XYZ file of C-alpha atoms in Angstrom:
487
model
C -78.531 55.991 64.739
C -80.046 52.744 65.705
C -81.906 52.921 69.347
C -79.467 50.348 70.732
C -76.541 52.948 70.122
C -78.916 55.399 71.339
C -79.043 53.283 74.815
C -75.686 52.992 74.665
C -74.600 56.392 74.742
C -76.803 56.976 76.891
C -75.847 54.340 79.566
C -72.196 55.739 78.821
C -72.979 59.232 80.014
C -74.183 57.648 82.963
C -70.860 55.985 83.224
C -68.959 59.067 82.883
C -71.218 60.527 85.460
C -70.227 58.060 87.835
C -66.608 58.209 87.078
C -66.940 62.197 87.664
C -68.641 61.606 91.229
C -65.504 59.183 92.102
C -67.139 56.291 91.731
C -65.330 53.198 90.377
C -68.131 51.688 87.604
C -65.982 48.464 87.883
C -64.646 47.788 91.392
C -62.899 44.136 91.954
C -64.010 44.275 95.470
C -67.665 43.144 96.790
C -68.809 43.902 100.152
C -71.829 40.665 99.740
C -72.555 38.809 102.946
C -74.953 36.568 101.558
C -76.250 35.151 98.497
C -79.515 35.514 97.719
C -80.420 31.774 98.021
C -78.486 32.187 101.553
C -80.673 35.468 102.028
C -83.802 33.758 100.862
C -82.873 30.352 103.603
C -82.075 32.372 106.433
C -84.885 34.983 105.813
C -87.139 35.297 109.127
C -84.065 35.239 111.015
C -82.736 38.049 109.330
C -86.038 39.940 110.033
C -86.372 38.883 113.250
C -83.450 40.278 114.387
C -83.155 42.714 112.353
C -80.079 42.223 110.676
C -78.408 44.087 108.261
C -76.307 42.699 106.071
C -75.200 43.226 102.205
C -76.331 41.643 99.073
C -75.596 42.067 95.739
C -76.391 40.732 92.036
C -77.842 41.889 88.458
C -80.855 44.125 88.163
C -83.777 42.649 86.569
C -86.201 45.104 87.151
C -86.683 48.943 88.405
C -90.463 49.605 89.371
C -91.923 52.969 91.138
C -91.824 56.300 90.812
C -91.087 59.162 93.309
C -90.031 58.311 96.632
C -89.948 54.732 95.927
C -88.281 52.499 94.071
C -88.081 48.326 94.041
C -85.726 46.589 92.228
C -85.551 42.758 91.959
C -82.175 41.484 91.777
C -80.837 38.205 90.661
C -76.929 36.529 91.579
C -77.991 33.447 89.670
C -78.948 31.635 92.921
C -81.842 33.000 93.178
C -84.028 36.234 93.010
C -84.858 38.633 95.454
C -86.626 42.062 96.025
C -84.986 45.553 97.482
C -86.654 48.503 98.498
C -85.299 51.953 97.580
C -86.560 55.300 100.109
C -86.229 58.197 99.803
C -86.206 58.855 103.312
C -84.826 56.123 104.363
C -81.386 56.118 101.955
C -81.570 60.132 102.109
C -81.990 62.168 99.195
C -77.891 61.990 97.860
C -78.164 58.278 97.113
C -81.466 58.286 96.202
C -81.063 60.711 93.520
C -78.001 59.168 92.329
C -79.280 55.573 92.147
C -81.783 57.107 89.972
C -79.794 59.517 87.583
C -76.946 56.312 86.806
C -78.227 52.906 87.668
C -80.164 51.201 85.367
C -81.407 47.367 84.780
C -78.137 45.090 83.903
C -76.352 46.677 85.890
C -74.844 44.765 88.933
C -75.503 46.361 91.972
C -74.869 45.862 95.566
C -77.069 46.497 99.171
C -77.105 46.618 102.522
C -80.120 47.239 104.627
C -83.286 45.409 106.842
C -85.094 42.666 105.815
C -88.640 42.500 105.948
C -92.433 41.271 104.463
C -94.567 43.659 102.534
C -97.701 42.963 102.973
C -98.307 40.897 99.760
C -95.345 38.354 101.643
C -92.659 39.404 99.404
C -88.894 38.979 100.889
C -87.618 42.434 100.544
C -84.365 43.962 102.063
C -85.067 48.230 102.569
C -81.793 49.538 101.480
C -80.012 51.730 103.444
C -76.894 51.986 101.227
C -75.923 50.707 97.669
C -72.465 50.564 95.404
C -72.404 49.764 92.028
C -70.343 47.141 91.274
C -70.527 46.484 87.037
C -72.193 49.240 85.261
C -73.707 47.862 82.034
C -73.358 49.452 78.511
C -76.020 47.766 76.516
C -79.723 46.331 76.871
C -80.759 42.986 78.221
C -83.272 41.400 75.884
C -87.511 42.026 76.821
C -88.333 40.062 79.485
C -91.413 38.500 77.620
C -89.917 38.376 74.870
C -85.955 37.596 75.054
C -83.934 36.312 72.278
C -86.378 35.003 69.361
C -84.089 34.279 66.606
C -82.462 30.645 66.937
C -78.563 32.128 65.781
C -78.960 35.210 68.212
C -79.606 32.905 71.201
C -76.605 30.753 70.337
C -74.095 33.469 69.694
C -75.529 35.095 72.756
C -75.689 32.215 74.736
C -75.172 34.120 78.024
C -78.541 36.165 77.641
C -80.631 33.557 76.534
C -79.451 31.754 79.779
C -80.426 34.791 82.092
C -83.491 35.686 80.431
C -84.552 32.245 80.204
C -84.792 30.025 83.593
C -85.609 26.927 81.546
C -82.838 26.866 79.666
C -80.660 27.118 83.103
C -82.196 24.161 84.359
C -81.582 22.011 81.758
C -77.738 22.824 81.963
C -77.906 22.023 85.407
C -79.591 18.670 84.871
C -77.020 18.218 82.271
C -74.304 18.448 84.810
C -76.131 16.150 86.883
C -76.638 13.491 84.361
C -72.578 13.785 84.183
C -72.071 13.713 87.757
C -74.531 11.091 88.442
C -72.328 8.650 85.780
C -69.110 9.906 87.052
C -70.455 8.733 90.388
C -71.797 5.533 89.675
C -68.869 4.527 87.274
C -66.734 5.105 90.242
C -69.359 3.217 92.845
C -68.350 0.098 90.647
C -64.855 0.594 91.283
C -63.532 2.252 87.653
C -61.137 4.822 88.074
C -61.140 7.857 86.228
C -58.438 8.466 83.298
C -57.370 10.945 81.373
C -55.790 10.319 77.631
C -54.617 12.471 75.188
C -56.949 14.590 73.085
C -54.412 15.080 70.106
C -53.635 12.198 68.634
C -50.849 10.775 65.537
C -53.807 8.436 64.285
C -57.476 9.075 64.827
C -58.670 6.027 65.944
C -61.007 3.680 67.855
C -64.207 4.814 65.925
C -65.484 5.297 62.234
C -65.168 9.123 61.741
C -63.630 11.865 59.923
C -61.307 13.278 62.189
C -60.136 17.280 62.624
C -55.962 17.974 61.603
C -53.761 20.227 63.462
C -49.898 20.443 64.098
C -47.618 20.258 66.403
C -45.427 22.960 65.522
C -42.754 22.073 68.140
C -42.677 18.213 67.269
C -43.131 19.324 63.402
C -45.704 16.655 63.430
C -49.445 16.534 61.823
C -51.991 15.682 64.748
C -55.442 15.053 64.554
C -58.167 15.748 67.765
C -59.360 12.325 69.042
C -62.484 10.640 67.679
C -63.248 8.877 70.759
C -62.827 8.826 74.367
C -59.169 7.207 74.700
C -60.506 3.735 73.607
C -56.978 2.619 71.829
C -55.128 4.416 75.162
C -57.741 2.652 78.071
C -57.389 -1.299 76.443
C -53.456 -0.044 76.980
C -54.281 0.590 80.479
C -56.044 -2.871 80.361
C -52.590 -4.513 79.485
C -50.938 -2.551 81.897
C -52.597 -4.238 84.717
C -55.717 -1.867 85.801
C -58.902 -3.472 85.979
C -61.208 -0.766 85.131
C -61.162 2.539 83.802
C -63.459 5.144 82.811
C -63.070 8.739 81.063
C -65.563 11.530 80.366
C -64.047 14.033 77.575
C -64.236 16.289 74.512
C -64.516 14.037 71.209
C -64.481 15.906 68.345
C -65.595 14.495 64.375
C -65.512 16.892 61.258
C -68.947 15.344 60.019
C -72.636 16.906 59.737
C -74.655 18.979 62.479
C -78.236 17.475 63.058
C -80.263 16.099 66.150
C -78.237 13.795 67.658
C -74.473 14.974 66.130
C -72.364 17.684 66.803
C -68.435 18.155 65.850
C -67.645 18.985 69.712
C -69.462 16.862 72.081
C -68.987 14.859 75.581
C -68.382 10.850 76.271
C -67.806 8.749 78.530
C -65.784 5.487 77.769
C -65.429 2.786 80.380
C -63.494 -0.247 79.986
C -63.319 -3.388 82.318
C -61.142 -6.398 81.941
C -62.121 -9.912 82.732
C -65.652 -9.129 80.901
C -67.660 -9.268 77.991
C -70.327 -7.747 76.397
C -72.819 -9.719 78.042
C -71.558 -8.223 81.350
C -71.255 -5.005 79.829
C -75.204 -5.210 78.876
C -76.254 -5.530 82.577
C -73.934 -2.707 84.211
C -75.173 -0.374 81.495
C -78.813 -0.832 81.917
C -78.141 -0.503 85.441
C -76.937 2.676 85.020
C -79.072 4.311 82.138
C -81.985 3.231 84.915
C -79.818 5.293 87.198
C -79.352 8.284 85.156
C -83.091 8.324 84.260
C -84.504 8.166 87.696
C -81.610 10.862 89.534
C -81.382 13.416 86.705
C -85.018 13.194 85.434
C -86.931 11.684 88.692
C -88.751 8.800 85.926
C -88.183 5.785 83.690
C -90.927 6.710 81.374
C -90.305 9.327 78.737
C -92.185 10.554 75.102
C -89.951 12.045 73.119
C -89.319 12.262 69.363
C -92.780 10.352 68.311
C -91.577 7.638 70.871
C -93.127 6.246 73.919
C -90.404 4.033 76.266
C -90.079 3.089 79.475
C -85.892 2.592 80.764
C -87.138 0.506 83.892
C -89.022 -1.891 81.514
C -87.171 -5.480 80.627
C -84.683 -4.545 77.591
C -85.864 -6.547 74.527
C -82.683 -7.613 72.402
C -83.156 -7.791 68.532
C -80.508 -9.059 65.547
C -78.649 -6.848 63.680
C -79.184 -8.882 60.871
C -82.435 -10.282 61.296
C -83.780 -6.624 61.747
C -82.964 -5.363 58.562
C -83.880 -8.499 57.061
C -86.620 -7.909 58.538
C -87.486 -4.274 57.377
C -85.743 -4.399 54.023
C -85.394 -7.972 52.618
C -81.738 -7.296 52.311
C -79.282 -9.782 53.938
C -76.444 -7.590 54.977
C -73.989 -11.084 55.198
C -74.730 -12.066 51.884
C -75.848 -9.148 49.399
C -73.804 -7.497 47.896
C -72.931 -3.513 47.172
C -75.094 -3.700 43.839
C -77.993 -4.929 45.595
C -77.820 -2.576 48.690
C -77.456 0.509 46.703
C -80.661 -0.638 44.797
C -82.475 -0.814 48.405
C -81.165 2.304 49.170
C -82.354 4.112 46.048
C -85.780 2.007 46.384
C -85.796 3.724 49.879
C -84.946 7.357 48.572
C -81.571 7.034 50.867
C -78.798 8.899 50.191
C -75.460 7.423 50.585
C -72.195 8.644 49.590
C -69.622 5.694 50.064
C -69.693 2.918 47.495
C -67.646 0.496 50.473
C -69.871 -2.791 51.549
C -69.198 -1.542 55.064
C -70.665 1.730 54.969
C -73.862 1.164 52.473
C -74.643 -2.026 55.274
C -74.515 0.431 58.466
C -76.593 3.357 56.048
C -79.108 0.939 55.524
C -79.063 -0.228 59.720
C -79.576 3.179 60.793
C -82.781 3.759 58.122
C -84.156 0.189 59.971
C -83.360 1.643 63.203
C -85.414 4.999 62.945
C -88.930 2.841 64.734
C -87.751 1.320 66.848
C -88.761 2.973 70.478
C -86.616 0.497 72.751
C -84.949 0.141 75.187
C -83.570 -2.653 72.994
C -79.982 -4.065 72.807
C -79.145 -4.536 69.342
C -76.692 -7.211 69.236
C -75.081 -8.988 66.181
C -73.259 -7.584 64.285
C -71.391 -8.278 60.922
C -67.844 -8.170 61.507
C -67.503 -6.140 58.664
C -68.563 -3.293 60.607
C -67.366 -3.607 63.793
C -63.579 -4.042 63.463
C -62.396 -3.500 66.863
C -64.831 -6.492 68.093
C -64.295 -9.545 69.615
C -65.956 -12.438 66.541
C -68.336 -14.876 67.751
C -66.411 -18.179 68.021
C -69.042 -20.384 66.371
C -69.564 -17.805 63.688
C -66.404 -15.374 63.003
C -68.631 -13.214 60.685
C -70.824 -11.797 63.720
C -69.451 -9.911 66.859
C -69.446 -9.718 70.351
C -71.382 -6.273 69.680
C -73.946 -4.227 71.560
C -75.767 -1.572 70.379
C -78.288 0.485 72.507
C -81.152 1.415 70.676
C -83.614 4.398 72.096
C -86.366 6.393 70.243
C -85.047 5.554 66.908
C -81.420 6.162 68.112
C -78.061 4.151 68.794
C -77.397 6.016 72.208
C -74.417 3.717 73.402
C -71.753 1.043 72.078
C -70.151 -2.027 73.700
C -67.945 -4.808 72.666
C -66.346 -7.793 73.669
C -62.793 -6.260 72.761
C -61.062 -7.757 70.366
C -57.655 -8.879 71.839
C -56.325 -11.317 69.144
C -53.121 -8.816 67.847
C -53.209 -11.126 64.082
C -57.198 -10.847 63.610
C -56.700 -7.005 64.743
C -54.147 -6.115 62.104
C -56.097 -7.887 59.809
C -58.840 -5.663 60.498
C -56.597 -2.768 60.086
C -55.642 -3.844 56.791
C -58.555 -3.954 55.646
C -59.595 -0.076 56.952
C -56.765 1.368 55.495
C -57.863 -0.188 52.099
C -61.067 1.738 52.630
C -58.528 4.614 53.901
C -57.118 4.809 50.464
C -60.465 4.626 48.849
C -61.253 7.802 49.905
C -63.528 6.633 52.902
C -63.150 9.568 55.058
C -64.846 7.508 58.325
C -63.080 4.751 58.094
C -60.390 3.539 60.617
C -56.819 4.436 60.767
C -54.891 1.806 61.526
C -52.502 1.854 64.861
C -49.886 -0.425 65.051
C -48.350 0.694 68.391
C -51.516 -0.895 69.699
C -51.130 -3.931 67.727
C -47.916 -4.286 69.014
C -49.728 -3.665 72.568
C -51.714 -5.911 71.818
C -48.902 -8.771 70.747
C -48.003 -8.146 74.181
C -50.823 -9.775 75.622
C -54.376 -7.389 76.666
C -56.747 -9.887 78.658
C -60.343 -9.897 77.854
C -62.082 -6.796 78.075
C -65.368 -5.326 77.653
C -65.875 -1.420 76.820
C -68.717 0.717 75.891
C -69.305 4.344 75.460
C -71.928 6.769 75.328
C -72.439 10.539 74.837
C -74.797 13.173 75.839
C -76.968 12.436 73.018
C -78.459 10.291 75.600
C -79.302 13.337 77.739
C -81.007 14.742 74.695
C -82.702 12.065 73.492
C -84.325 11.818 77.648
C -84.831 15.907 77.988
C -86.736 16.109 74.317
C -84.097 18.175 73.003
C -81.780 18.712 70.200
C -78.173 17.876 70.869
C -77.273 21.670 70.121
C -79.545 22.818 72.265
C -78.231 21.344 75.381
C -74.741 22.323 74.812
C -73.922 25.215 76.993
C -72.128 26.848 73.620
C -73.031 25.587 70.509
C -70.141 26.590 67.782
C -71.549 29.487 65.557
C -69.867 30.991 62.672
C -68.449 34.513 62.945
C -70.700 36.767 62.733
C -70.336 39.011 59.691
C -69.692 42.562 59.501
C -72.091 44.854 59.148
């Protein structure tokens, strides 16, 4: 029998003893009157008035011997010390606590508040109640969960034992709160669009497939945050919309990519990509200051200042400077040869995917922040072309720390042009390109009714991961895990 099994058996015996004594080890109601943070904030008043209050939490430590025991409680709002004295609590309650309570249990205690000689805020316990009896031991305080897979699988323990993880996740919540508030303050309406779609479109990505039993209809989980739906709202007369939600892409995992993640997309009628760049730069600077308290970052081998001037670089010129390849003139054979020279793996023969692969190599050295513009039409199927050069689009990416951390367009609203581009994408789909965009005939029909000039933009939680200098998976509350194999 393993030590864990032995510990669990000992805890179950304590559980049975609680029940034998007529104590419910898992009561539904708590007497708690103050959170631990409230007890800390109002401590001086509680101590002065000698008020007795019920506080509760998980026991994180038990120390002491004989007639005195100290415990540390954690309720998620703070930590607070409790003092059990046999002559204050009484023999029966004190001894019963010793018999049945372990680190990891949830309890509530009532008593008077005082400061120890070391200045530790403490409650002298006069009564206690079991709230939830734990049956498995917590990880050791100083070692925690060492194995990365175990950490993610038991994320609740990872967060409990490592305050820095909890701070990171709270900061991520603030990241989205700041984004949401910024968009609303700038007149954007928050909307909800379908996450189950007949056509997975709006981005170049492989979708997850599912099935609607009621409609007998194959469906896809969305790969973007309602791009084609929000554009329909532009046609419907909404001037500014945005959505923050989950997207799903059936692709690989690395420091910047996961299969399930949160993105934000906005659409702004009567605006173009120049307007979008100004708004987005303001948003990123706001996020940096409100969430991280600085605009200067050092992450993943790059240093950058979001508060500095954001330069612009040209897609075609950048690739040519780095590789010698002119993406508007080169053949598939020439690009393949260059990729092979650079020892870059590619998994598609289409010129669109080859050009994109070459660009992704070039961006790795760019610290930013910069706006990448001048994208070829062949890699921008939803973006409006530049009038003087139809092979170039009014599109921008934000490049920070060698990663694309935002994507915006002057949205294509010419229905005939859009239909042609969808047809080109359909040929890629037929040729086996899993990331090619699926055509959406109903979207083209909407464009034929008319959509105003519109700027669209999207970014995801990968921006947070880069600014926090963490792999994207580390910033997820519960990353996807393979089922644990039965032993």
